[in-house]
CSV table of C-alpha atoms and ligand atoms in Angstrom, one decimal:
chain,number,residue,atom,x,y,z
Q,1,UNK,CA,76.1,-156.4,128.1
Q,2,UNK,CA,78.6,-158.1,130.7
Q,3,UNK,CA,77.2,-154.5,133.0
Q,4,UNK,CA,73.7,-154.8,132.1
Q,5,UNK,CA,74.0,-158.9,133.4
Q,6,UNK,CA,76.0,-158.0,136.8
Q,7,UNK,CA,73.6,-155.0,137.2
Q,8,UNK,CA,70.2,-157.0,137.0
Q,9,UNK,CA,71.6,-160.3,138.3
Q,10,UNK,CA,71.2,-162.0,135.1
Q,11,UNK,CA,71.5,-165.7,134.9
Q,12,UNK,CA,70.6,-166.3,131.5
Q,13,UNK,CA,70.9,-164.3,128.6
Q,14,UNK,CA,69.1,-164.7,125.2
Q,15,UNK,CA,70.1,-162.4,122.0
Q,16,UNK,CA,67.7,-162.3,119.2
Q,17,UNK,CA,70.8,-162.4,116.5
Q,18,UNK,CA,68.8,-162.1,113.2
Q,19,UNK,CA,69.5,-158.5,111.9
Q,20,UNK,CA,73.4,-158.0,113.3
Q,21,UNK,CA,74.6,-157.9,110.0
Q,22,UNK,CA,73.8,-154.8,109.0
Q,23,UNK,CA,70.6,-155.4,109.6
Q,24,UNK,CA,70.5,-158.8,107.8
Q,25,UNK,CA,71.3,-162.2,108.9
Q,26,UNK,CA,74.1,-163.0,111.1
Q,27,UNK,CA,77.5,-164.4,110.3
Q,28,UNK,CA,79.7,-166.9,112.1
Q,29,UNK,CA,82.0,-163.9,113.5
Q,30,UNK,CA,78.8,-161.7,114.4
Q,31,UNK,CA,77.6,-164.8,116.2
Q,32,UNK,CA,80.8,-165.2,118.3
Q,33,UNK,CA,80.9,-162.0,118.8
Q,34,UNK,CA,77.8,-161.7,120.8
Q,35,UNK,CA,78.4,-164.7,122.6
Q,36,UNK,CA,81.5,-163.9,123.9
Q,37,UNK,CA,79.9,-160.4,125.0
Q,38,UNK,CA,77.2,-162.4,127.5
Q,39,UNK,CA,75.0,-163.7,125.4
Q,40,UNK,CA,74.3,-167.9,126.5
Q,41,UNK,CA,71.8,-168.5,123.5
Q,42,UNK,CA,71.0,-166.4,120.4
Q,43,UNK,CA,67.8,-166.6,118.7
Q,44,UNK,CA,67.1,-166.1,114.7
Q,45,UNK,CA,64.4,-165.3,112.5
Q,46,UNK,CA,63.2,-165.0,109.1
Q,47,UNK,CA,66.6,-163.3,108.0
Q,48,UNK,CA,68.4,-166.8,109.6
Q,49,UNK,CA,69.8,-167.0,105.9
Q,50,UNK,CA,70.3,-163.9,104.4
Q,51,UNK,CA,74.2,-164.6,104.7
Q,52,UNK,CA,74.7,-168.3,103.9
Q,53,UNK,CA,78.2,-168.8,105.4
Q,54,UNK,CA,75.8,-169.5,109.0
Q,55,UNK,CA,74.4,-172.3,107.9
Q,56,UNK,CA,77.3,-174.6,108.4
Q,57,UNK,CA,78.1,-172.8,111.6
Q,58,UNK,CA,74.3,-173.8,112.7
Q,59,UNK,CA,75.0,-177.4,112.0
Q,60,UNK,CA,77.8,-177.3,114.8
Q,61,UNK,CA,76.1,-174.9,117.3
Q,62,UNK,CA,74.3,-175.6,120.5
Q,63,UNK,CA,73.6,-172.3,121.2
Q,64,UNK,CA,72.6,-170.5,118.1
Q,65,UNK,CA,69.4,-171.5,116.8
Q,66,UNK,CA,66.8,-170.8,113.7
Q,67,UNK,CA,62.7,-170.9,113.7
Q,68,UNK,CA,62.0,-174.6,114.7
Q,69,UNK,CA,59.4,-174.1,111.6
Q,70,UNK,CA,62.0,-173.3,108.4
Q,71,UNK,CA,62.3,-176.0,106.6
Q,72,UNK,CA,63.0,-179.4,107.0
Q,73,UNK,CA,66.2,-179.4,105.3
Q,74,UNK,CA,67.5,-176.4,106.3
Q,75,UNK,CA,70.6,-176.1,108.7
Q,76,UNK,CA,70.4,-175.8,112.1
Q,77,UNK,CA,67.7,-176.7,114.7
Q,78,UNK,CA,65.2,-174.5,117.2
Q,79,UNK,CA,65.7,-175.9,120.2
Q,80,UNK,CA,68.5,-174.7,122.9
Q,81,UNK,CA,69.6,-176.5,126.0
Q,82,UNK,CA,71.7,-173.7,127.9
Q,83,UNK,CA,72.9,-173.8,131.7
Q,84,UNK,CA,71.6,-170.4,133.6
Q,85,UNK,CA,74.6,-169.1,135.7
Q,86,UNK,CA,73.1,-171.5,139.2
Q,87,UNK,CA,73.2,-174.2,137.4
Q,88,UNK,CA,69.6,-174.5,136.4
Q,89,UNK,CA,68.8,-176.3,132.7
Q,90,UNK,CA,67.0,-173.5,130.6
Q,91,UNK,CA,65.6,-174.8,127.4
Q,92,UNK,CA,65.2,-171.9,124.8
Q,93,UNK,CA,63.0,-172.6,121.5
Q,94,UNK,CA,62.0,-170.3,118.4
Q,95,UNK,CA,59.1,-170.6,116.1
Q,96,UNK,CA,58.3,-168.2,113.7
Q,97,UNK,CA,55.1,-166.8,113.3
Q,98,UNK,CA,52.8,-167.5,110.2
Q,99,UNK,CA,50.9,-164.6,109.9
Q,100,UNK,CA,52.6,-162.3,106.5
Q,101,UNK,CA,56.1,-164.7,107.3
Q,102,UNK,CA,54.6,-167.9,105.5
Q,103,UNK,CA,57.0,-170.3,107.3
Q,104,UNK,CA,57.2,-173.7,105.3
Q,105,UNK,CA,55.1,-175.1,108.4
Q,106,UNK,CA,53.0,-173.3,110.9
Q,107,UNK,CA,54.3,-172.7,114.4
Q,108,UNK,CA,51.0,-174.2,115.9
Q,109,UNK,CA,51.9,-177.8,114.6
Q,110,UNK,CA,55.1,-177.9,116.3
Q,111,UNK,CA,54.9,-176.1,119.2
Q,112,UNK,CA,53.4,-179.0,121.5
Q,113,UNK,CA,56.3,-181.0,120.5
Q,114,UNK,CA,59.1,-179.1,120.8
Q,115,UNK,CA,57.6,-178.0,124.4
Q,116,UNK,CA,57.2,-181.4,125.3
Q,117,UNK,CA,60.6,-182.3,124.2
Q,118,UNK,CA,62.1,-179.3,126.2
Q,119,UNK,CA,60.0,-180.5,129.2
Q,120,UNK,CA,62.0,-183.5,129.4
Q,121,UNK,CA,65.1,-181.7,130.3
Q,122,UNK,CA,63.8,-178.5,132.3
Q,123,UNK,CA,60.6,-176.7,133.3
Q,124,UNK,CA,62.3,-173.6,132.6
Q,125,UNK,CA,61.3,-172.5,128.9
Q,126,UNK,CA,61.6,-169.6,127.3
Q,127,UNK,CA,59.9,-169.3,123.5
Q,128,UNK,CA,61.0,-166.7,121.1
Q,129,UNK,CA,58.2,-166.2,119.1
Q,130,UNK,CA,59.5,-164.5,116.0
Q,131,UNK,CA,56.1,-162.5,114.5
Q,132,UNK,CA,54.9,-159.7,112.6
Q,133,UNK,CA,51.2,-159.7,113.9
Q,134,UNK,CA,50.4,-158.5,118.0
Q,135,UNK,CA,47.4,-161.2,117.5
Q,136,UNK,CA,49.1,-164.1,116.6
Q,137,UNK,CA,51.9,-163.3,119.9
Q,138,UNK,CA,49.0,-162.5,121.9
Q,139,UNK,CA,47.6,-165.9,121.3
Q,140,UNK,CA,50.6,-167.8,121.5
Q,141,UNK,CA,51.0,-166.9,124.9
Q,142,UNK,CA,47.6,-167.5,125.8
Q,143,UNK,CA,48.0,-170.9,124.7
Q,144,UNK,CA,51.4,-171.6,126.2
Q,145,UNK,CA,49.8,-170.0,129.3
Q,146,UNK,CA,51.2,-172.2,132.5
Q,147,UNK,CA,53.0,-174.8,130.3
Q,148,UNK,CA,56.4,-172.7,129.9
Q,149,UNK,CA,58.2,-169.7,131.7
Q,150,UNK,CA,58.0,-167.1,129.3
Q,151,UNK,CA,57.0,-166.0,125.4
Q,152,UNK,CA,58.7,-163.2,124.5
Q,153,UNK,CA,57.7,-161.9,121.1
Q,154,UNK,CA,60.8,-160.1,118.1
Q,155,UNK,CA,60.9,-159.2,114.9
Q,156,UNK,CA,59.2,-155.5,115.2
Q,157,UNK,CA,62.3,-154.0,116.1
Q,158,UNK,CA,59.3,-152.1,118.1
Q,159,UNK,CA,59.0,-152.7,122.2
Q,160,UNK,CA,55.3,-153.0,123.4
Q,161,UNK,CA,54.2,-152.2,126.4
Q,162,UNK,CA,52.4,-155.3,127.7
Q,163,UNK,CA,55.1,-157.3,129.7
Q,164,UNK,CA,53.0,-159.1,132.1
Q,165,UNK,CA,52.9,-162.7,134.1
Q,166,UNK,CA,49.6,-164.5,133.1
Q,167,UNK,CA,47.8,-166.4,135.2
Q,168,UNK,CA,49.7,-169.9,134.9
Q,169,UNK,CA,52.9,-168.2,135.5
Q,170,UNK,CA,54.1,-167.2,131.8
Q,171,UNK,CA,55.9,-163.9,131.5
Q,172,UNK,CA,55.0,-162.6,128.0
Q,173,UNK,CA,55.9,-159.9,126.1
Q,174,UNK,CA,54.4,-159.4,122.4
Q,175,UNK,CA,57.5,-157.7,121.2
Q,176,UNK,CA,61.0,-156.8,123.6
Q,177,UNK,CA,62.1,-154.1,121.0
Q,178,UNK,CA,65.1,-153.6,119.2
Q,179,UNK,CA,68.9,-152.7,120.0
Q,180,UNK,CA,70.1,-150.4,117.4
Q,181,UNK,CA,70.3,-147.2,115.8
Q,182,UNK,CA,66.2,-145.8,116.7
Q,183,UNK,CA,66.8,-142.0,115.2
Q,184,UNK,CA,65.4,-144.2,112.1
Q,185,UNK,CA,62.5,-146.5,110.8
Q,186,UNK,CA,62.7,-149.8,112.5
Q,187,UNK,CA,66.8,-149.3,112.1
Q,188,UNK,CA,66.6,-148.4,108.1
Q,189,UNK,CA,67.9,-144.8,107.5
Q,190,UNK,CA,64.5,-142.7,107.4
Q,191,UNK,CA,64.6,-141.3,104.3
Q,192,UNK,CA,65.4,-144.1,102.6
Q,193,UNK,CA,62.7,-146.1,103.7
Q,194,UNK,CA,60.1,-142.9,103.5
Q,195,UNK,CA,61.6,-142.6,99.7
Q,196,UNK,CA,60.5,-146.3,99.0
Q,197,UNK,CA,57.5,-145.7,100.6
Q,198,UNK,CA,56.3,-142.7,98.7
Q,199,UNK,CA,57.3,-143.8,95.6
Q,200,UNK,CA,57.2,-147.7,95.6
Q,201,UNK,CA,60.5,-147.6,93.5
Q,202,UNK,CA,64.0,-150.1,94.5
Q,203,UNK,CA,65.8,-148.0,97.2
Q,204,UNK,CA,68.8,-149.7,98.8
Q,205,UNK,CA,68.6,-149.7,102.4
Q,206,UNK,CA,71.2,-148.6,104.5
Q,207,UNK,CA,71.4,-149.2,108.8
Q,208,UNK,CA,70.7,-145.7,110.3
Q,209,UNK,CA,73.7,-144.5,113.2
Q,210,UNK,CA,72.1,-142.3,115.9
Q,211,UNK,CA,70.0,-142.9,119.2
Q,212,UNK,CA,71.5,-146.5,119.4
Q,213,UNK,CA,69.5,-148.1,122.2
Q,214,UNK,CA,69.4,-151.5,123.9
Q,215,UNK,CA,65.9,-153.0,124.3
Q,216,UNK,CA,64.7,-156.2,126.1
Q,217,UNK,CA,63.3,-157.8,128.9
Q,218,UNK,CA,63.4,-159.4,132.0
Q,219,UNK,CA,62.2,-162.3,133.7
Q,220,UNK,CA,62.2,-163.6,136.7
Q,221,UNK,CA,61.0,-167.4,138.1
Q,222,UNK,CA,61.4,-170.0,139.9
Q,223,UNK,CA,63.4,-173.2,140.0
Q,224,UNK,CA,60.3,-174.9,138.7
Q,225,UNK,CA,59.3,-172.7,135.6
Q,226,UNK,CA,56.8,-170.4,136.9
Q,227,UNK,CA,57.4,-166.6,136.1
Q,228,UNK,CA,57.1,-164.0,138.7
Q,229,UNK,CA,57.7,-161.0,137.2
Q,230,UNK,CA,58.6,-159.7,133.4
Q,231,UNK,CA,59.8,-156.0,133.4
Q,232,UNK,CA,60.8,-154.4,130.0
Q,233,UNK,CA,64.7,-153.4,129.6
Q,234,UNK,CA,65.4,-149.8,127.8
Q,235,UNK,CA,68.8,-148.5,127.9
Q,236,UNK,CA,70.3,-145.6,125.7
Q,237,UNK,CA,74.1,-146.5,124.7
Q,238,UNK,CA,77.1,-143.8,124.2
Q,239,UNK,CA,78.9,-145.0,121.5
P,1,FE2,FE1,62.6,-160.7,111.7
């Protein structure tokens, strides 16, 4: 990562987080890890809890945030305030999407607030938008259309190919893909997931090794929150 961000210029960098512990949840070490690789924020998802020993570490962090839509009580908050490498506020938030997730509260209701909140520090704003469905993404960027710099979609583990600026200025992507092993099915070792598949019976799930690629994407805007371009990111790694 510290290449990638001196080859593109990077001045912000924002990890989805949510599967590196072997493909489930994140853990305090895992988290620190990837910051101190170049990451400035780090996103979750539906797997935020899958190892518990985060949620105190969410309590203290800044920079490592859950769905703004879990629970009320759970640890943590949605909302980032990170400093892009000029010095320019960039306010991150993440929602999850309600479409087969069933968050405890729908990302609609919240999303006005937590935009306007991140409005009042910076008109940079970048939304991860943590959804199975390609309508529900679709939409959310429609709606957020000109009121932040970019929705960029996860949770896949599949990159589409519809990274585009719409017409207010919001870079959007419905899903930036997934770095991992992709000789698999959505990082699951193949046959393990065909065998559950076929049969319907309790397979444990192992994290497949070969054709590790990193996946993302990249924006670009302006001091005043307006996205200019939004290219995708593919990279195969040697390990
Ligand atoms: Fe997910």
């Amino acid at each position: 990562m510290p290449g990638l961000r001196e080859e593109l210029e990077v001045d912000l960098c924002v990890v989805n987080g949510e599967n590196a512990a072997d493909g489930l949840g994140i853990t305090p070490r895992l988290a620190e890890v990837i910051l101190a690789s170049g990451a400035d924020v780090i996103t979750l998802g539906n797997h935020t809890f899958r190892r518990p020993e985060i949620a105190p570490y969410l309590d203290e962090s800044d920079r490592v945030i859950r769905p703004a839509n879990l629970s009320n009580n759970a640890s943590g908050k949605g909302l980032a305030l990170a400093e892009s490498r000029g010095g320019t506020p960039v306010a991150v938030i993440n929602l999850l999407g309600q479409l087969f997730l069933a968050p405890p509260h729908g990302p609609w209701e919240l999303v006005d607030d937590l935009v306007e909140e991140a409005r009042r520090s910076t008109p940079v704003i970048l939304v991860d938008f943590h959804g199975e469905a390609t309508s529900e993404k679709v939409a959310m960027a429609a709606y957020l259309d000109g009121k932040v710099t970019a929705v960029l979609g996860t949770h896949t583990h599949v990159q589409t190919n519809d990274a585009r600026v719409t017409p207010g200025g919001t870079a959007a992507l419905t899903d930036a893909g997934m770095t991992g092993p992709h000789d698999s099915v959505i990082g699951v070792i193949s046959e393990l997931a065909i065998k559950h598949m076929r049969t319907g019976m309790p397979t444990r799930f192992k994290t497949a090794s070969g054709g590790v690629r990193l996946e993302g994407c990249l924006v670009e805007c302006g001091e005043d929150g307006r996205a200019t371009s939004c290219e995708l990111v593919r990279r195969a790694l040697e390990l």
